[in-house]
XYZ file of C-alpha atoms in Angstrom:
762
model
C -15.548 191.605 122.802
C -18.698 189.600 122.089
C -20.516 188.281 125.119
C -21.470 184.987 123.524
C -19.561 181.979 124.862
C -16.523 181.112 122.794
C -15.929 184.387 121.025
C -12.693 185.731 122.479
C -13.788 184.579 125.922
C -11.502 183.438 128.720
C -12.844 179.974 129.566
C -11.299 177.607 132.089
C -9.511 174.677 130.490
C -11.754 171.631 130.331
C -8.945 169.064 130.497
C -7.175 170.438 133.568
C -9.168 168.548 136.203
C -8.522 165.249 134.442
C -4.821 165.911 133.965
C -4.155 167.402 137.401
C -5.937 164.666 139.347
C -4.017 161.761 137.861
C -6.588 160.763 135.257
C -4.466 161.528 132.219
C -3.897 158.700 129.766
C -0.239 158.939 128.796
C 1.457 156.252 126.755
C 3.113 154.522 129.712
C -0.223 154.438 131.563
C -2.177 152.521 128.933
C 0.106 149.740 127.720
C -1.686 146.457 127.035
C -1.636 143.792 129.721
C 1.314 141.441 129.374
C 3.452 143.865 127.398
C 7.166 143.089 127.281
C 9.823 145.704 128.046
C 12.348 146.971 125.502
C 15.753 148.343 126.475
C 18.275 149.545 123.912
C 22.019 148.970 123.912
C 23.471 152.385 123.145
C 26.839 153.401 121.784
C 29.382 154.563 124.376
C 31.430 156.406 121.736
C 30.631 159.313 119.449
C 32.318 157.816 116.385
C 33.399 154.216 116.001
C 33.441 151.252 113.665
C 31.437 148.248 114.859
C 33.743 145.235 114.555
C 31.609 142.748 116.439
C 28.338 142.499 118.309
C 27.717 139.273 120.252
C 24.199 138.808 121.574
C 24.049 135.060 122.303
C 24.456 135.369 126.080
C 21.830 138.095 126.246
C 19.369 135.952 124.278
C 19.795 133.159 126.819
C 19.318 135.411 129.843
C 16.333 134.810 132.161
C 13.127 136.471 131.015
C 14.487 137.537 127.625
C 12.207 136.959 124.642
C 14.244 138.562 121.860
C 17.410 140.456 121.052
C 17.442 142.300 117.720
C 20.256 143.900 115.745
C 20.171 145.653 112.413
C 20.987 142.331 110.745
C 17.775 140.872 112.169
C 15.765 143.802 110.846
C 17.246 143.449 107.380
C 16.690 139.679 107.412
C 13.011 140.350 108.141
C 12.803 142.508 105.008
C 12.351 145.791 106.844
C 13.499 148.966 105.117
C 15.952 150.153 107.772
C 16.463 153.671 106.378
C 14.901 156.593 108.226
C 14.315 158.576 105.042
C 14.689 162.352 105.116
C 13.837 165.484 103.182
C 16.831 167.283 101.701
C 17.206 170.730 100.162
C 18.908 171.896 97.011
C 22.416 173.261 97.254
C 23.320 176.591 95.710
C 24.671 174.747 92.648
C 21.379 172.918 92.094
C 22.511 169.551 93.430
C 20.723 167.837 96.304
C 21.890 167.929 99.894
C 23.511 164.831 101.291
C 21.181 161.923 102.029
C 23.181 159.294 103.919
C 21.571 156.188 105.358
C 20.196 156.575 108.864
C 19.599 152.994 110.003
C 17.032 151.994 112.607
C 19.853 150.314 114.519
C 23.503 151.127 113.962
C 24.999 149.436 110.907
C 28.788 149.062 110.619
C 29.481 152.155 112.728
C 28.061 154.480 115.352
C 27.933 158.247 114.901
C 26.873 159.710 118.247
C 26.947 158.695 121.883
C 23.657 156.968 122.569
C 22.992 155.612 119.072
C 21.033 152.359 119.400
C 22.996 149.234 118.419
C 20.590 146.514 119.603
C 17.383 146.040 121.557
C 16.582 143.508 124.278
C 12.951 142.533 124.917
C 12.153 140.868 128.230
C 9.397 140.148 130.746
C 10.532 142.903 133.112
C 12.419 146.138 132.806
C 15.187 144.890 135.079
C 15.567 141.658 133.124
C 15.958 143.665 129.910
C 18.497 145.980 131.540
C 20.489 143.068 132.888
C 20.560 141.373 129.493
C 21.748 144.533 127.749
C 24.797 144.397 130.009
C 25.536 140.895 128.664
C 25.917 142.006 125.054
C 29.564 141.961 124.035
C 30.700 144.480 121.459
C 33.977 145.444 119.846
C 34.107 149.054 118.724
C 37.106 150.717 117.091
C 36.837 154.276 118.361
C 37.614 157.011 115.843
C 38.156 160.740 116.185
C 34.820 162.564 116.278
C 33.900 165.735 114.421
C 32.421 168.145 116.955
C 33.041 171.616 115.535
C 30.202 173.319 113.679
C 32.452 174.030 110.705
C 33.530 172.173 107.577
C 36.392 169.714 107.870
C 37.455 167.048 110.316
C 36.970 163.290 110.089
C 34.199 162.480 107.630
C 31.065 161.155 109.300
C 29.412 160.089 106.030
C 31.143 159.392 102.706
C 28.242 161.185 100.995
C 29.188 164.449 102.755
C 32.831 165.471 102.150
C 34.118 167.819 104.864
C 30.888 166.989 106.738
C 28.879 169.549 104.755
C 25.300 168.273 104.574
C 24.091 171.068 102.328
C 25.111 174.507 101.094
C 21.958 176.580 100.747
C 21.541 180.029 99.251
C 18.440 182.172 98.934
C 18.267 185.738 97.668
C 19.624 188.057 95.009
C 23.380 188.007 95.558
C 24.099 190.742 93.007
C 21.474 193.109 94.470
C 22.769 192.565 97.986
C 26.373 193.123 96.965
C 25.359 196.339 95.196
C 23.524 197.537 98.302
C 26.599 197.002 100.431
C 28.856 198.688 97.894
C 26.645 201.800 97.955
C 25.955 201.825 101.715
C 26.662 204.841 103.895
C 27.044 202.544 106.918
C 27.772 198.829 107.232
C 27.493 196.873 110.462
C 28.645 193.282 110.876
C 28.314 191.066 113.948
C 28.735 187.358 114.712
C 25.822 185.878 116.645
C 25.990 182.387 118.172
C 22.758 180.630 119.152
C 23.498 178.027 121.843
C 22.415 174.392 121.670
C 19.561 173.313 123.934
C 17.658 170.143 124.848
C 13.859 170.188 124.792
C 13.295 168.275 128.069
C 9.586 167.693 127.635
C 7.943 166.822 130.939
C 7.070 163.385 129.556
C 10.008 161.757 127.734
C 9.487 159.912 124.471
C 7.777 156.545 124.646
C 5.682 154.064 122.692
C 4.194 150.592 122.618
C 3.425 148.333 119.673
C 1.127 145.349 119.254
C 0.012 143.096 116.387
C -3.320 141.406 115.800
C -4.322 139.440 112.702
C -1.458 140.851 110.652
C -2.244 144.411 111.635
C 0.072 146.608 113.709
C -0.905 149.255 116.254
C 1.764 151.751 117.304
C 0.867 154.031 120.196
C 3.373 156.882 120.499
C 3.430 160.172 122.378
C 3.915 162.244 119.244
C 2.478 165.315 117.561
C 0.402 163.582 114.915
C -0.252 160.075 113.670
C -0.346 160.184 109.877
C 3.341 160.725 109.158
C 4.180 157.912 111.553
C 1.606 155.683 109.857
C 2.945 156.335 106.365
C 6.534 155.654 107.416
C 5.631 152.512 109.342
C 3.732 151.145 106.352
C 6.655 151.895 104.037
C 9.323 150.393 106.256
C 7.335 147.202 106.914
C 5.965 146.956 103.344
C 2.404 146.960 104.632
C -0.729 148.457 103.100
C -1.722 151.541 105.044
C -4.973 149.933 106.184
C -2.841 147.370 108.051
C -1.353 150.122 110.210
C -2.956 151.992 113.088
C -1.113 154.776 114.917
C -2.476 156.519 117.982
C -1.372 159.433 120.152
C -2.781 159.464 123.702
C -2.296 162.352 126.111
C 1.107 163.903 125.450
C 3.182 165.651 128.096
C 4.825 168.285 125.941
C 6.199 168.073 122.422
C 7.773 171.400 121.393
C 8.436 170.160 117.866
C 10.832 167.477 119.109
C 8.037 164.897 119.219
C 6.898 165.868 115.745
C 9.699 163.752 114.309
C 9.823 159.992 113.865
C 12.486 158.057 115.778
C 14.084 154.630 115.267
C 12.842 153.150 118.553
C 9.212 153.199 117.422
C 9.804 150.952 114.418
C 12.220 148.652 116.232
C 9.678 147.857 118.949
C 7.064 147.256 116.253
C 9.272 144.517 114.845
C 10.009 143.222 118.345
C 6.279 142.882 118.948
C 5.889 140.972 115.684
C 8.768 138.624 116.524
C 7.632 137.885 120.085
C 3.903 137.815 119.459
C 3.428 140.054 122.479
C 2.928 143.804 122.899
C 6.233 145.615 123.491
C 6.651 148.853 125.440
C 9.502 151.348 125.602
C 9.868 154.511 127.620
C 12.934 156.694 127.535
C 14.574 157.653 130.793
C 15.773 161.238 131.210
C 19.436 160.700 130.326
C 18.428 158.538 127.362
C 16.203 161.379 126.200
C 18.985 163.933 126.538
C 21.227 161.705 124.418
C 18.750 160.728 121.708
C 16.028 163.379 121.374
C 16.518 165.752 118.487
C 18.242 168.821 119.910
C 17.846 172.455 118.932
C 19.611 175.646 117.842
C 23.449 175.415 117.783
C 24.234 177.703 114.903
C 26.418 180.720 114.399
C 25.376 183.508 112.048
C 27.473 186.336 110.692
C 24.941 189.102 110.147
C 25.640 192.157 107.988
C 23.398 195.207 107.586
C 23.815 197.956 104.982
C 22.274 201.364 105.760
C 21.806 204.549 103.805
C 22.594 207.952 105.321
C 19.163 208.067 106.998
C 19.700 204.681 108.650
C 17.297 202.877 106.376
C 18.351 199.308 105.684
C 19.251 198.758 102.048
C 20.765 195.299 102.253
C 20.872 192.324 104.605
C 23.226 189.352 104.454
C 23.284 186.337 106.790
C 25.919 183.613 106.601
C 25.187 180.708 108.910
C 26.924 177.520 109.995
C 24.323 175.187 111.448
C 24.809 171.960 113.392
C 22.761 169.206 111.769
C 23.872 166.493 114.196
C 24.907 163.052 112.965
C 22.013 162.435 110.569
C 19.179 164.026 108.662
C 15.594 163.781 109.844
C 12.360 164.241 107.926
C 12.665 168.012 108.162
C 16.062 169.023 109.555
C 17.583 170.373 106.351
C 14.488 172.449 105.410
C 14.090 173.694 108.993
C 17.597 175.064 109.135
C 17.456 176.688 105.705
C 14.071 177.211 104.048
C 12.155 177.874 107.269
C 14.897 180.173 108.550
C 14.351 182.102 105.326
C 10.612 182.554 105.851
C 11.064 185.362 108.367
C 14.575 186.317 107.283
C 13.915 190.073 107.125
C 11.435 190.126 110.004
C 9.146 193.153 110.097
C 11.491 195.415 108.147
C 11.206 196.868 104.657
C 14.486 195.538 103.293
C 14.803 195.617 99.508
C 17.616 193.088 99.129
C 18.512 190.138 101.355
C 20.690 187.061 101.118
C 20.779 183.917 103.260
C 23.661 181.473 103.038
C 23.526 178.364 105.233
C 25.885 175.440 105.481
C 24.578 172.492 107.446
C 27.339 170.557 109.180
C 27.223 166.950 110.316
C 28.712 166.432 113.778
C 29.066 163.490 116.176
C 27.052 165.257 118.867
C 23.399 164.284 118.617
C 21.130 162.304 116.263
C 19.582 165.375 114.644
C 19.650 169.066 115.499
C 16.333 170.672 114.577
C 13.220 171.466 116.602
C 11.595 174.041 118.880
C 10.366 176.733 116.547
C 11.436 175.419 113.156
C 13.898 178.057 112.042
C 11.953 181.177 112.983
C 13.419 181.747 116.476
C 16.905 181.417 115.008
C 16.177 183.871 112.198
C 14.557 186.467 114.460
C 17.256 186.099 117.099
C 19.988 186.801 114.541
C 18.137 189.780 113.040
C 17.039 191.415 116.296
C 20.436 191.037 117.945
C 21.991 192.618 114.853
C 19.474 195.478 114.872
C 20.236 196.238 118.485
C 23.983 196.043 117.953
C 23.720 198.268 114.865
C 21.749 200.901 116.777
C 24.414 201.076 119.485
C 27.294 201.065 116.998
C 25.696 203.835 114.921
C 24.555 205.898 117.903
C 20.871 205.534 117.047
C 18.076 204.779 119.481
C 17.166 201.068 119.066
C 13.449 201.847 119.091
C 13.845 204.588 116.505
C 15.941 202.376 114.229
C 13.160 199.825 114.145
C 10.493 202.457 113.476
C 12.496 203.846 110.553
C 12.639 200.415 108.954
C 9.243 198.874 109.703
C 7.047 197.864 106.796
C 4.402 200.596 106.732
C 0.845 199.655 107.662
C -0.405 200.812 104.249
C 2.173 198.689 102.378
C 0.333 195.404 102.929
C 0.029 192.907 101.388
C 3.833 192.914 101.314
C 6.122 190.512 99.490
C 9.393 189.912 101.349
C 12.738 189.260 99.643
C 12.406 185.575 100.592
C 9.033 185.342 98.845
C 6.660 185.408 101.805
C 3.430 187.376 101.378
C 2.599 189.190 104.613
C -1.126 189.883 104.532
C -1.529 192.556 107.232
C 0.373 194.295 109.993
C 0.613 197.463 112.045
C 3.977 197.207 113.737
C 4.140 200.813 114.909
C 0.854 200.433 116.791
C 2.104 197.309 118.537
C 5.421 198.965 119.380
C 3.683 202.018 120.816
C 1.493 199.811 122.993
C 4.353 197.795 124.437
C 6.350 200.949 125.141
C 3.516 202.140 127.348
C 2.874 198.763 128.951
C 6.579 198.289 129.717
C 6.832 201.800 131.184
C 9.915 202.531 129.141
C 9.761 206.165 130.237
C 10.392 205.048 133.819
C 13.406 202.902 132.965
C 15.988 205.594 133.707
C 14.734 205.877 137.282
C 14.738 202.095 137.713
C 18.275 201.947 136.329
C 19.393 204.590 138.816
C 17.816 202.649 141.676
C 19.662 199.499 140.579
C 22.934 201.429 140.340
C 22.436 202.704 143.878
C 22.363 199.061 144.985
C 25.523 198.246 143.034
C 23.718 196.486 140.191
C 23.688 196.995 136.442
C 20.327 197.279 134.718
C 19.521 196.905 131.055
C 16.460 197.086 128.816
C 16.096 194.990 125.681
C 13.599 195.053 122.831
C 12.757 192.394 120.283
C 10.175 192.811 117.553
C 9.407 189.392 116.112
C 7.281 187.937 113.371
C 6.667 184.297 112.614
C 4.836 182.269 110.000
C 2.442 179.444 110.771
C 3.764 176.301 109.121
C 2.744 172.811 108.132
C -0.101 171.495 106.019
C -2.537 174.344 105.230
C -5.389 171.822 104.949
C -7.240 170.388 107.913
C -10.490 168.522 108.385
C -13.177 168.332 111.053
C -15.811 165.651 111.596
C -18.870 166.110 113.835
C -20.786 163.022 114.950
C -24.071 163.144 116.893
C -24.217 160.156 119.237
C -27.314 158.323 120.442
C -26.689 159.350 124.063
C -26.995 163.043 123.192
C -23.267 163.754 123.180
C -21.266 165.007 120.225
C -17.905 163.770 118.976
C -15.619 166.285 117.290
C -12.839 164.491 115.421
C -9.797 166.670 114.754
C -6.582 166.237 112.793
C -4.271 168.011 115.216
C -2.701 166.708 118.422
C -2.588 168.392 121.809
C 0.606 168.281 123.824
C -0.721 170.353 126.697
C -1.850 173.461 124.795
C -5.531 173.200 125.714
C -6.955 171.966 122.409
C -9.841 170.134 124.064
C -11.019 173.428 125.504
C -10.614 175.674 122.508
C -12.074 173.225 119.967
C -15.107 172.403 122.092
C -15.499 176.090 122.889
C -15.509 177.022 119.213
C -17.996 174.342 118.183
C -20.254 175.342 121.068
C -20.070 178.968 120.047
C -21.036 178.246 116.453
C -23.821 175.741 117.147
C -25.180 176.289 120.646
C -24.262 172.741 121.655
C -23.425 172.828 125.386
C -19.680 172.508 125.723
C -19.988 169.725 128.296
C -21.663 167.533 125.667
C -18.748 167.803 123.234
C -15.930 165.249 123.194
C -12.819 166.157 121.242
C -11.258 163.066 119.676
C -7.743 163.204 118.309
C -4.710 161.099 117.563
C -6.173 157.896 116.064
C -5.524 157.044 112.430
C -8.380 154.509 112.443
C -10.981 157.020 113.579
C -9.620 160.053 111.714
C -8.728 159.506 108.078
C -6.173 162.280 107.744
C -4.757 165.292 109.503
C -1.812 167.627 109.631
C -0.809 167.070 113.251
C 0.507 169.827 115.477
C 3.502 172.071 114.899
C 4.416 175.468 113.535
C 1.599 177.276 115.406
C -0.900 175.820 112.912
C -3.333 173.922 115.118
C -6.013 176.329 116.302
C -6.034 178.359 113.088
C -6.375 175.407 110.719
C -8.638 173.330 112.960
C -11.056 176.127 113.813
C -11.452 177.073 110.185
C -12.088 173.407 109.354
C -14.698 173.229 112.108
C -16.353 176.368 110.757
C -16.529 174.754 107.297
C -18.092 171.647 108.853
C -20.689 173.710 110.719
C -21.620 175.530 107.522
C -21.975 172.209 105.702
C -24.028 170.812 108.594
C -26.427 173.765 108.649
C -26.835 173.516 104.884
C -27.698 169.816 105.229
C -30.275 170.370 107.982
C -31.965 173.325 106.288
C -34.067 171.461 103.666
C -35.034 168.785 106.201
C -36.244 171.397 108.684
C -37.952 173.383 105.929
C -40.135 170.340 105.269
C -40.825 169.961 108.969
C -41.721 173.653 109.242
C -43.751 173.720 106.065
C -41.710 176.549 104.517
C -39.286 177.023 101.652
C -35.670 176.161 102.412
C -34.499 179.714 101.770
C -36.728 180.907 104.599
C -34.896 178.836 107.235
C -32.254 180.653 109.202
C -29.774 179.433 111.826
C -28.585 182.045 114.314
C -25.825 179.981 115.892
C -28.188 178.300 118.355
C -31.660 177.916 116.888
C -33.289 177.299 113.500
C -36.135 179.693 112.717
C -38.397 180.526 109.816
C -41.091 183.207 109.392
C -44.550 181.747 109.836
C -43.423 178.687 111.772
C -43.625 178.119 115.516
C -41.026 175.362 115.246
C -37.693 176.697 116.629
C -35.438 173.711 117.277
C -31.920 173.971 118.577
C -29.341 172.006 116.628
C -29.495 169.108 119.095
C -33.293 169.102 118.874
C -33.004 169.057 115.093
C -30.661 166.084 115.404
C -33.250 164.154 117.408
C -35.912 165.023 114.840
C -33.634 163.661 112.115
C -32.914 160.514 114.117
C -36.634 159.908 114.629
C -37.216 160.386 110.907
C -34.515 157.839 110.048
C -32.229 160.458 108.529
C -28.917 158.831 109.433
C -27.228 161.014 106.839
C -27.781 164.032 109.094
C -26.033 162.520 112.110
C -22.459 162.938 110.880
C -20.831 165.760 108.930
C -17.299 166.226 107.618
C -15.514 169.039 105.821
C -12.012 170.204 104.984
C -10.637 173.704 104.851
C -7.465 174.891 103.169
C -5.951 178.158 104.297
C -5.665 180.420 101.239
C -2.459 181.869 102.660
C -0.233 181.894 105.703
C -0.829 184.210 108.610
C 1.935 186.038 110.461
C 1.649 186.561 114.219
C 3.966 189.299 115.413
C 4.681 191.384 118.456
C 7.135 193.176 120.697
C 8.881 191.867 123.805
C 10.584 194.144 126.310
C 12.812 192.640 128.987
C 14.668 194.261 131.855
C 17.567 192.563 133.598
C 19.617 193.265 136.692
C 23.208 192.051 136.917
C 25.326 191.738 140.034
C 28.795 192.664 138.735
C 30.490 190.965 141.685
C 29.086 187.526 140.831
C 27.777 187.860 137.274
C 24.333 186.713 138.421
C 21.708 187.891 135.911
C 18.037 188.183 136.790
C 15.166 189.016 134.457
C 13.226 191.407 136.670
C 10.564 192.898 134.402
C 8.911 191.668 131.223
C 6.182 192.973 128.938
C 4.709 191.554 125.737
C 2.302 193.025 123.240
C 1.266 190.543 120.567
C -0.778 190.757 117.405
C -2.389 187.327 117.161
C -5.304 188.493 115.063
C -8.644 187.375 116.431
C -8.305 185.282 119.585
C -10.450 182.296 120.484
C -9.499 182.150 124.149
C -7.242 184.882 125.551
C -6.290 182.847 128.624
C -4.953 179.997 126.505
C -3.061 182.444 124.316
C -1.529 184.088 127.372
C -0.594 180.678 128.741
C 1.186 179.843 125.486
C 3.105 183.117 125.684
C 4.074 182.524 129.321
C 5.416 179.085 128.483
C 7.279 180.332 125.443
C 8.856 183.210 127.342
C 9.968 180.759 130.048
C 11.669 178.659 127.369
C 13.342 181.731 125.930
C 14.545 182.928 129.333
C 15.851 179.429 130.030
C 17.997 179.404 126.923
C 19.129 182.962 127.523
C 20.284 182.644 131.124
C 21.070 179.007 131.882
C 20.491 176.286 129.283
C 23.440 174.965 127.306
C 24.546 171.583 126.025
C 28.163 170.611 126.639
C 30.353 167.863 125.163
C 33.911 166.887 125.954
C 36.641 166.441 123.345
C 35.497 162.854 122.725
C 31.871 163.731 122.068
C 30.601 162.590 125.473
C 27.567 164.563 126.617
C 28.490 166.429 129.799
C 24.949 167.695 130.430
C 23.091 164.385 130.514
C 21.036 164.938 133.666
C 19.320 167.747 135.510
C 22.319 167.827 137.830
C 24.340 169.211 134.922
C 21.798 170.729 132.520
C 20.278 173.871 134.011
C 16.563 174.384 133.490
C 14.746 177.634 134.317
C 13.032 177.644 137.700
C 10.054 179.553 138.998
C 12.249 182.199 140.616
C 13.931 182.850 137.250
C 10.626 184.107 135.865
C 9.515 187.715 136.378
C 5.945 188.889 136.455
C 4.902 189.018 132.812
C 2.525 191.666 131.479
C 0.660 190.402 128.415
C -1.423 192.591 126.106
C -2.670 192.281 122.559
C -3.186 194.614 119.619
C -5.250 192.693 117.096
C -4.880 193.213 113.364
C -7.056 190.384 112.021
C -5.509 188.244 109.318
C -7.054 188.325 105.867
C -5.577 184.894 105.080
C -8.377 182.894 106.735
C -12.077 183.293 107.402
C -11.651 183.764 111.149
C -8.892 186.378 111.040
C -6.630 184.238 113.257
C -2.825 184.181 113.244
C -1.605 181.462 115.638
C 0.484 181.911 118.758
C 2.121 178.642 119.797
C 5.786 179.631 119.477
C 5.533 183.398 119.769
C 6.815 183.604 123.329
C 10.077 181.834 122.560
C 10.622 183.650 119.263
C 10.547 187.033 120.983
C 12.119 186.227 124.340
C 15.584 185.196 123.211
C 16.621 188.509 121.692
C 14.706 190.622 124.224
C 16.675 189.148 127.129
C 19.977 189.096 125.244
C 19.578 192.710 124.169
C 18.793 193.680 127.755
C 22.015 192.060 128.941
C 23.953 193.780 126.164
C 22.405 197.096 127.216
C 23.398 196.546 130.845
C 26.987 195.700 129.902
C 27.527 198.248 127.124
C 28.609 201.082 129.404
C 31.157 198.710 130.936
C 32.830 198.310 127.568
C 31.395 194.894 126.745
C 30.699 194.842 123.019
C 29.747 191.200 122.642
C 27.349 189.373 124.948
C 26.397 185.845 123.943
C 23.934 183.423 125.515
C 23.675 181.732 127.914
C 24.207 184.468 130.489
C 25.364 182.249 133.328
C 27.072 183.951 136.266
C 30.482 182.706 135.174
C 30.096 183.894 131.578
C 28.760 187.326 132.543
C 31.483 187.783 135.168
C 34.084 186.873 132.538
C 32.564 189.397 130.115
C 32.915 192.100 132.745
C 36.549 191.095 133.301
C 37.191 191.210 129.559
C 37.819 187.457 129.391
C 34.700 186.191 127.613
């Protein structure tokens, strides 16, 4: 480890004091003075025809400034369609692309769909007026099952099939299975979850001189800006979108939502700023949900237990509508890590996306990779037990060899580097696997079942491979670093300032990281898919190199030497024969004094030449009380290969948070609906979140194999904890229950479910 500040150093987060002492600037803290309140009328049924919607009484209510329906939006010339990306079906046709209106048009398709909005002086006045809206809905049977058939939700999607995706060589896979010495097949459900970000979704909108400003707690501003301009038929320079401090995103806030554009129109109609903040139940009803898919996984082995073929057939809940990315997330991004870390010659993925009347959209929180790895690693563990092979040995037999990189997977991904055996060996030691038998015996002596589970994951960083950085030297001696990503609590202010300080010698306390403003930052890729630190740091490095190149001839003249004699060592410019040794900030002041304004701001872009692939091994141990079914995760170890790390503490924090999410889904989180599509888990009284006492002590270590796909050798780490935790915990539970004859253990492992498994009733 280098001793210089910023190079793989654990540095305390710079933003924590501000955020922990109540000085954060979240969207509901910074609304303009005099802003009106928006409250949405939401559908009480999962599937119904709208026969009438009477808003006259609500419009006349005290304090009400406007009531808008979809008819009002259309009359104003707004494009009401929340456009989406679709994928190609196996026959070459396009996936279904039904209209998703900003406010319900003609019918509602999930409980909580917005039908109208009331804008009033106070929140209570808006709530009261919403109650005055009269509506006549003809309730229809909902489609809730994640399978084709049932009442059609959209005429464009017969049998509610949104798309029918296939990737892989079907003939090669079939041949592998025909010739296999062993075939293992298992059905693996992946339960639906709600993101529950600490700060729910919210936004405000205001207009000035024909220009709109939308402030939203999202994960990037440029997609929102483009969509807002399109829907309102505005030139992009008439639109400003900002993201302030954001209290958690998890992919869910990376999407656009109807409320943001509706309040923009409400602000235009009323001539006043309009604010909206979701309450918790509203969020649970209307935020894009996650997971909810069932995969039938088949593995073909030769006589030596080497995998020769892999086939996954998945039914995936799309929710009631498409979003920008839902279809690709559930198909193409699932495919990116389809075969994980294993050398599998032939693989096939078949996914049918199913529309249901359960939620607006079902796609977030890992973008397909957790689902793919969960299916594969559960199947590997099940196969090892069914074949009588040690689960660790089965993985070793099938790993891609360290000397086989770069390696092209059956789904077309090019893995640049990896040493999976080294990582596995490290985690085996860290987890004290050799001592597990003794710990299991101790648990048995106390009447408890103990199990150990392994997951070896790999993920791909996603999103735009291009990012920019802009460094501005201010007159007061401070430095602005403009970035194209958006922090949602990950510590970006720390790591970006740390990196710029490391490369330039600028004191970190003089650096301000500026993000989330489409007026101040021309473009950016936002945050998601573990892309932020890798893309942004490489962009900053490119900017520093451009900056040094720009200063060099200026300083050469000042030093009286040739430009090729000037060197910058990361802190100071030097040249043989000159006593002038300015730091970068001193060089800036020299340039300012000389009138060289061109040297006071520098911008550059960097495009990753390829993706990087963080990977690692998670080992979980669980204890189960067979009398109650209570499951506790009692020991946990992680060894990750994140390539070169900027700040190990931040990386470890990301892993801790991700593992907590994974444990939450594994042991307690689950969305429930009744037969009518009503959400039964619409508050924290009914939806179980992981608590502090659900988390074990977590041992985190790294084994770095630097990426060759970017100049800094980084790999990303944002979602790694969740990707690995799901299968590690589930496999541990399966291990604990196997000797009791339980051959299928599905999440979530609530006491009731585990007790039923032990009774043979699951």
